[in-house]
Short mmCIF file of C-alpha atoms and ligand atoms in Angstrom, two decimals:
data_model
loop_
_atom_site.label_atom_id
_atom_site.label_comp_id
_atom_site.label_asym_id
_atom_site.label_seq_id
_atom_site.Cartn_x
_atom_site.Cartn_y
_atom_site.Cartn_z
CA UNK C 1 -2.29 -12.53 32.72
CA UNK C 2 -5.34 -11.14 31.42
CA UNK C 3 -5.18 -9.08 28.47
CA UNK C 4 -8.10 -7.63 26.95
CA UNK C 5 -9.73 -10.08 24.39
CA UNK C 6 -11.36 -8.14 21.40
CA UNK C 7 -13.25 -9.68 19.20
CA UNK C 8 -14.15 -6.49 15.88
CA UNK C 9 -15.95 -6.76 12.77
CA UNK C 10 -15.00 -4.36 9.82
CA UNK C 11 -17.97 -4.15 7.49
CA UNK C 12 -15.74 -1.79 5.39
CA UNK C 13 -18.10 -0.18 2.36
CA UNK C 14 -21.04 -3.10 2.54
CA UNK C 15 -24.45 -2.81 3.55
CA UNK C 16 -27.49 -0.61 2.90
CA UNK C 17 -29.19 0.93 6.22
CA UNK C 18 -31.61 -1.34 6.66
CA UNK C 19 -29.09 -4.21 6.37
CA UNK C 20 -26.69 -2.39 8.60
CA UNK C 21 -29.52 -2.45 11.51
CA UNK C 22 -30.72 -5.76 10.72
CA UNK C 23 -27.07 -7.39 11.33
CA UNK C 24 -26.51 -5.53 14.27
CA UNK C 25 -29.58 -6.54 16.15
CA UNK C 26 -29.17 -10.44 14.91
CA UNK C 27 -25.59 -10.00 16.20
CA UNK C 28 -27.06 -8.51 19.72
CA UNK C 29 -29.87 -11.22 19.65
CA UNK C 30 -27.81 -14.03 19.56
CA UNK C 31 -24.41 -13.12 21.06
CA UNK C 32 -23.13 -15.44 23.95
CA UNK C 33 -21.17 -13.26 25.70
CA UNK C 34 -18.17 -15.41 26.95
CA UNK C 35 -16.82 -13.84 30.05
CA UNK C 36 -14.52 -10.81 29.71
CA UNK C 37 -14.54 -10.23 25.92
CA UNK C 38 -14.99 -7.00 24.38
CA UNK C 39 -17.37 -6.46 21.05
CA UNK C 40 -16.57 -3.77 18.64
CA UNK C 41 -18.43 -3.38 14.93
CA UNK C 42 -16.58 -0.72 12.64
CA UNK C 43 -19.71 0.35 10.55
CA UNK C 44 -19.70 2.90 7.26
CA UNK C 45 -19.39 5.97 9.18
CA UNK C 46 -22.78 7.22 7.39
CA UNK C 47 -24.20 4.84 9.87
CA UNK C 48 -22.06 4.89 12.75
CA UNK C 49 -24.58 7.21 15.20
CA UNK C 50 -27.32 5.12 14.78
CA UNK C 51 -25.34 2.04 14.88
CA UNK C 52 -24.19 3.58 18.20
CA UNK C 53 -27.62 4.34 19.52
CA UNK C 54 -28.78 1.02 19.10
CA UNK C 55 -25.50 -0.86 20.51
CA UNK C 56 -25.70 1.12 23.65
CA UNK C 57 -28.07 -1.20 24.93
CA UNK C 58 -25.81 -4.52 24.18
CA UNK C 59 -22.18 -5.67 24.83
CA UNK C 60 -21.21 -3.97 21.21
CA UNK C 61 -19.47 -1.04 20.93
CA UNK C 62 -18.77 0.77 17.46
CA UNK C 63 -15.76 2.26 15.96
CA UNK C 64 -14.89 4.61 13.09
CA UNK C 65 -12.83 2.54 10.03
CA UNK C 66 -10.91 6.00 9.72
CA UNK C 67 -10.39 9.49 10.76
CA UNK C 68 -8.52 12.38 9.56
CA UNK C 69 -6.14 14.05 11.82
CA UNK C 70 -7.40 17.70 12.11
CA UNK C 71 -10.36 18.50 14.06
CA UNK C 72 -12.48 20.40 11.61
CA UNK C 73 -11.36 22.00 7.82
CA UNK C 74 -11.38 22.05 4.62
CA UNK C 75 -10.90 18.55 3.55
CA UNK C 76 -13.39 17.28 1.66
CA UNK C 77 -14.89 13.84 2.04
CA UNK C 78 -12.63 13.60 5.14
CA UNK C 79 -14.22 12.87 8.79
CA UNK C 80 -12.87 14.44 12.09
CA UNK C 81 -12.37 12.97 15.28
CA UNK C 82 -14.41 15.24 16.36
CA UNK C 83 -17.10 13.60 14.36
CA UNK C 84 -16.38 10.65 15.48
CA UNK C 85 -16.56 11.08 18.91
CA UNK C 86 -19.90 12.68 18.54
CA UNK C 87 -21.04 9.65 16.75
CA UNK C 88 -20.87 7.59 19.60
CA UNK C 89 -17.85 5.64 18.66
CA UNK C 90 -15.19 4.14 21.20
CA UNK C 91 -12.58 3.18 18.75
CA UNK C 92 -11.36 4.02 15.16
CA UNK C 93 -9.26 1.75 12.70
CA UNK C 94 -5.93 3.56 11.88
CA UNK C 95 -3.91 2.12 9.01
CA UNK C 96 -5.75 -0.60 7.83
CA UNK C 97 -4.07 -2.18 4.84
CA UNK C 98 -6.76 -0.99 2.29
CA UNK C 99 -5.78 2.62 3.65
CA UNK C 100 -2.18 2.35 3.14
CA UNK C 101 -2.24 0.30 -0.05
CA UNK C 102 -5.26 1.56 -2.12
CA UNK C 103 -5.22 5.73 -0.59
CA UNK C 104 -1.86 5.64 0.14
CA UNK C 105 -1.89 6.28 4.16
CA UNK C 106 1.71 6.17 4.98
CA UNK C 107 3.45 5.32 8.53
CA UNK C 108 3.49 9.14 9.16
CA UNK C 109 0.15 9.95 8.45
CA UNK C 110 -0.98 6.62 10.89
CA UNK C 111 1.45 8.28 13.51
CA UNK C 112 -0.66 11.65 13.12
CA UNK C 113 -4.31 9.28 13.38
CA UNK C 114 -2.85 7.74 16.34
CA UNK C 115 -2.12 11.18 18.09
CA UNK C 116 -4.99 12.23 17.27
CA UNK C 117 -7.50 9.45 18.57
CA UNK C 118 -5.50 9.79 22.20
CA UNK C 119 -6.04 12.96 22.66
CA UNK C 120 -10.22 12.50 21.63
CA UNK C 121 -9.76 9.57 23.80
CA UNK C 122 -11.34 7.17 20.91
CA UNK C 123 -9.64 4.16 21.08
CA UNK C 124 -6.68 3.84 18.41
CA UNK C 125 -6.57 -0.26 16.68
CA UNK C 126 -3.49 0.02 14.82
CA UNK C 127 -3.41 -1.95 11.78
CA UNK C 128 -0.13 -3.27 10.29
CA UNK C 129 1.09 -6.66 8.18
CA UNK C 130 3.20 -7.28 5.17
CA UNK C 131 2.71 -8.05 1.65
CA UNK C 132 3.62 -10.90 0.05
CA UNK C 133 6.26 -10.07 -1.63
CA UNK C 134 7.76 -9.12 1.55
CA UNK C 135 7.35 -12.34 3.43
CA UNK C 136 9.08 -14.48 0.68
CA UNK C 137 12.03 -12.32 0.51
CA UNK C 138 11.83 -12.25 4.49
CA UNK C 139 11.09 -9.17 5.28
CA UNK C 140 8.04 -9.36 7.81
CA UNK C 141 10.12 -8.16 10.59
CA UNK C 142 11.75 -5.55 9.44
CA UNK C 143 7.80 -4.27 7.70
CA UNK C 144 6.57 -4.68 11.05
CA UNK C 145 9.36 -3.03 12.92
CA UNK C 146 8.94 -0.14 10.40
CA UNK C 147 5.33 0.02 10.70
CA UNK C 148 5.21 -0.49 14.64
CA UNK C 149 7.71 2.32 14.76
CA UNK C 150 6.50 4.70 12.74
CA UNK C 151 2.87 3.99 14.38
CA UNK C 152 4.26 4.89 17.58
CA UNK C 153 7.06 7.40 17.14
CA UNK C 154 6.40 10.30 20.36
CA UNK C 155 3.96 8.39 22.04
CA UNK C 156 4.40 8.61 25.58
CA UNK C 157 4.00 5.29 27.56
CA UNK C 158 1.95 6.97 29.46
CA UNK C 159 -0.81 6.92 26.62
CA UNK C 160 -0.49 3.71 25.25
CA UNK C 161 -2.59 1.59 27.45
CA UNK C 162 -6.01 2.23 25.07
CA UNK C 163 -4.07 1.25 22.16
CA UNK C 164 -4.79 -2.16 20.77
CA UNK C 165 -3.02 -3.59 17.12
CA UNK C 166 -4.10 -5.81 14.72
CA UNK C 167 -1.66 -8.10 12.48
CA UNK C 168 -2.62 -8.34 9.17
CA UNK C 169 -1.16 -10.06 6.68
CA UNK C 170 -2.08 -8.08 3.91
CA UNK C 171 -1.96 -11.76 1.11
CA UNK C 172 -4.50 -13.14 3.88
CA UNK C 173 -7.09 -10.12 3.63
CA UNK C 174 -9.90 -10.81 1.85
CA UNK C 175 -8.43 -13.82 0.21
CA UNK C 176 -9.43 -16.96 1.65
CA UNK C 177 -5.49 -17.62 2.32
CA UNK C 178 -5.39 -17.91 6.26
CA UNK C 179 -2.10 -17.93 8.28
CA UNK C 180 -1.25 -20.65 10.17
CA UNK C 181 -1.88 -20.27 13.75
CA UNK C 182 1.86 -20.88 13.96
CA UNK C 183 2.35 -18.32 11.13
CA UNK C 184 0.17 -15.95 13.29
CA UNK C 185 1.52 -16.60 16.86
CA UNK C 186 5.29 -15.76 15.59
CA UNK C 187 4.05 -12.08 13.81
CA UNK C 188 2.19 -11.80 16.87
CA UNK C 189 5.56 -12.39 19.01
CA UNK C 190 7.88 -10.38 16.61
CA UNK C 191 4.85 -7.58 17.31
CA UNK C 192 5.43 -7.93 21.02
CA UNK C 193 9.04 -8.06 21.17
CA UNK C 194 9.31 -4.69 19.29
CA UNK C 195 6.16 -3.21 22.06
CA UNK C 196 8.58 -4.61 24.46
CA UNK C 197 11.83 -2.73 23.23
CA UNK C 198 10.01 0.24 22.62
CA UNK C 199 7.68 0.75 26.65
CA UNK C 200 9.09 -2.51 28.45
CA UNK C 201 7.11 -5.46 29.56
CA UNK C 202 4.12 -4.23 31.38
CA UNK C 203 3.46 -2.42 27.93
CA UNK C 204 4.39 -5.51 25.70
CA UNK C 205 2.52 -8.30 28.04
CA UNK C 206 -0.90 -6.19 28.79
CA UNK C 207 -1.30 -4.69 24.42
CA UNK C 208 -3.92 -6.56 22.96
CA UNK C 209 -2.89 -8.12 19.85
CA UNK C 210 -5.29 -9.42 17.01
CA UNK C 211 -5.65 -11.24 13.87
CA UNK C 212 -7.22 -10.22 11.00
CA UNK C 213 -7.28 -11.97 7.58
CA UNK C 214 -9.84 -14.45 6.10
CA UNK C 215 -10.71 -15.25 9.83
CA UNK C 216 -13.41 -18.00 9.56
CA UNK C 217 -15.71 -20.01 11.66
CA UNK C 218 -13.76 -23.04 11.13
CA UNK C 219 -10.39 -21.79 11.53
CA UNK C 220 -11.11 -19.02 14.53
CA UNK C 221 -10.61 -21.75 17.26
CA UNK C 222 -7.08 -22.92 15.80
CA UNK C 223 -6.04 -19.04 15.97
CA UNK C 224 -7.75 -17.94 19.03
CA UNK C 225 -5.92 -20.81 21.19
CA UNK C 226 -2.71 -19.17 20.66
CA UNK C 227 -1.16 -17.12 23.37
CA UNK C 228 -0.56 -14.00 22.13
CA UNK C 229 -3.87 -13.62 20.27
CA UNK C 230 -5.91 -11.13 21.90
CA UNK C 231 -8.64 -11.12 19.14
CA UNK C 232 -9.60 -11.04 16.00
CA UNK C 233 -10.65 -8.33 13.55
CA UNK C 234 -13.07 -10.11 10.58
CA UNK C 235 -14.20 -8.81 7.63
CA UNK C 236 -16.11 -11.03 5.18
CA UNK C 237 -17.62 -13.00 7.59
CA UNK C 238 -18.65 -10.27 9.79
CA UNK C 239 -21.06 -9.48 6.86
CA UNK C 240 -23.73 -12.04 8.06
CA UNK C 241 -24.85 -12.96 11.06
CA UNK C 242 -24.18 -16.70 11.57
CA UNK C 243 -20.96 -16.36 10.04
CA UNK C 244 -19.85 -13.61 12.80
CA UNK C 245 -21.51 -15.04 15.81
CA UNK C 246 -19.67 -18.29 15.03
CA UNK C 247 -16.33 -16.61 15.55
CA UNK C 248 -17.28 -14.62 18.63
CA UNK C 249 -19.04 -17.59 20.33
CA UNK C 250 -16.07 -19.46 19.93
CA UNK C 251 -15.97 -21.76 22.52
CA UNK C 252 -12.57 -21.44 24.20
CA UNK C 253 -11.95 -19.32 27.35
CA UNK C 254 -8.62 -17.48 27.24
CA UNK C 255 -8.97 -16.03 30.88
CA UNK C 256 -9.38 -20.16 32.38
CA UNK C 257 -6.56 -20.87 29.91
P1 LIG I 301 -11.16 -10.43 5.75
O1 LIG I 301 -10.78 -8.91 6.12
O2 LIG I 301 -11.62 -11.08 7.05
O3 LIG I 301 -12.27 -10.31 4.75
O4 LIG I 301 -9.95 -11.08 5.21
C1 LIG I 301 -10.08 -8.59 7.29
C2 LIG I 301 -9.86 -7.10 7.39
O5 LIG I 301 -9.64 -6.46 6.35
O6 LIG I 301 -9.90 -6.52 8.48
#
């Protein structure tokens, strides 16, 4: 069916320069390049145009890990879209759970990022997942359905087909506490089900869908091999080089599968 398979790495606020350079070109050095996956890194965006000059050469591509929603202004500490753009970067992260939990993004203001990125044609991944608290009192659905929702309220189907999500339990982030690949697979299905009701199934079966939270290299293959995981989007072990070539040589062909 052939969805796109993205494999990202969020280096969120880690790394000097010179260790920002040095783990991109061990990444490019020693990447396998399994057919038809695509490579993003989502660098501090202090680095992010000279991250992009020196990926332009290899399979990676970079992305901003945020964006403000007006193209220029007064708001300070903020980056455009604009910026972005000009940086080099294909893609931004919109939503991530750090966003929403620790500066407060809410669904609205991921709606506006979302917009936004379409119409500077930077690639939107859309970041969503519940808490904890929410999955024991069962409420991952209905987070997700709010989240999806509110992520993609007045988008046009139109514009949807650069649009990629990532599920992420926000208890697995940075935590060591994987999901299950079963776990996984059913947010993943809830995710597409809602896609589905909301643009129909050419929409819901072509979205890449990935999952983020304490991926590892032994527990990537377990995830990858189930269906609706398009990808993954690492953190910690996107920080070193072993660790992250590990998970994006994993050995397991989706497009054969
Ligand atoms: P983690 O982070 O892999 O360190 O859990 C994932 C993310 O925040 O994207």
């Amino acid at each position: 069916m052939g969805r796109r398979q993205i494999f990202a790495g969020n280096w969120k606020m880690f790394k000097t320069y010179n260790e920002a350079v040095e783990l991109a070109k061990g990444l490019s050095a020693g990447l396998n390049k399994a057919g038809g996956r695509e490579y993003v890194l989502f660098p501090p965006s202090v680095y992010l145009k000279d991250l992009s000059s020196l990926c332009a050469a290899t399979p990676f591509v970079t992305g901003a890990q945020n964006m403000y929603f007006e193209n220029q202004g007064a708001f300070t500490g903020e980056i455009s879209p604009v910026m972005v753009k000009d940086c080099g970067a294909g893609f931004v992260l919109i939503g991530h759970s750090e966003r929403r939990h620790i500066f407060h993004e809410t669904d609205e203001n991921v709606n506006r990022k979302v917009i936004t990125a379409l119409f500077h044609n930077i690639q939107p991944m859309i970041c969503v997942g519940e808490l904890i608290e929410e999955r024991e009192k069962g409420e991952t659905s209905a987070v997700l359905n709010r989240q999806i929702r509110g992520a993609f309220s007045g988008i046009e189907k139109e514009a949807v087909s650069t649009i990629s999500i990532a599920y992420e339990p926000v208890w697995a982030i940075g935590t060591g506490k994987v999901a299950t690949p079963e776990m996984a697979e059913d947010a993943h299905i809830v995710i597409r089900k809602i896609i589905h009701e909301l643009y129909g199934d050419e929409v819901s079966n072509s979205i890449p869908i990935l999952y983020g939270g304490s991926v590892k290299p032994d527990n990537i293959e377990g995830l990858y091999k189930m269906p609706d995981i398009d990808g993954v989007l690492v953190g910690g072990a996107s920080l070193e080089v072993k660790s992250f070539l590990d998970i994006i040589n994993v050995n397991f062909n989706k497009s054969s599968s």
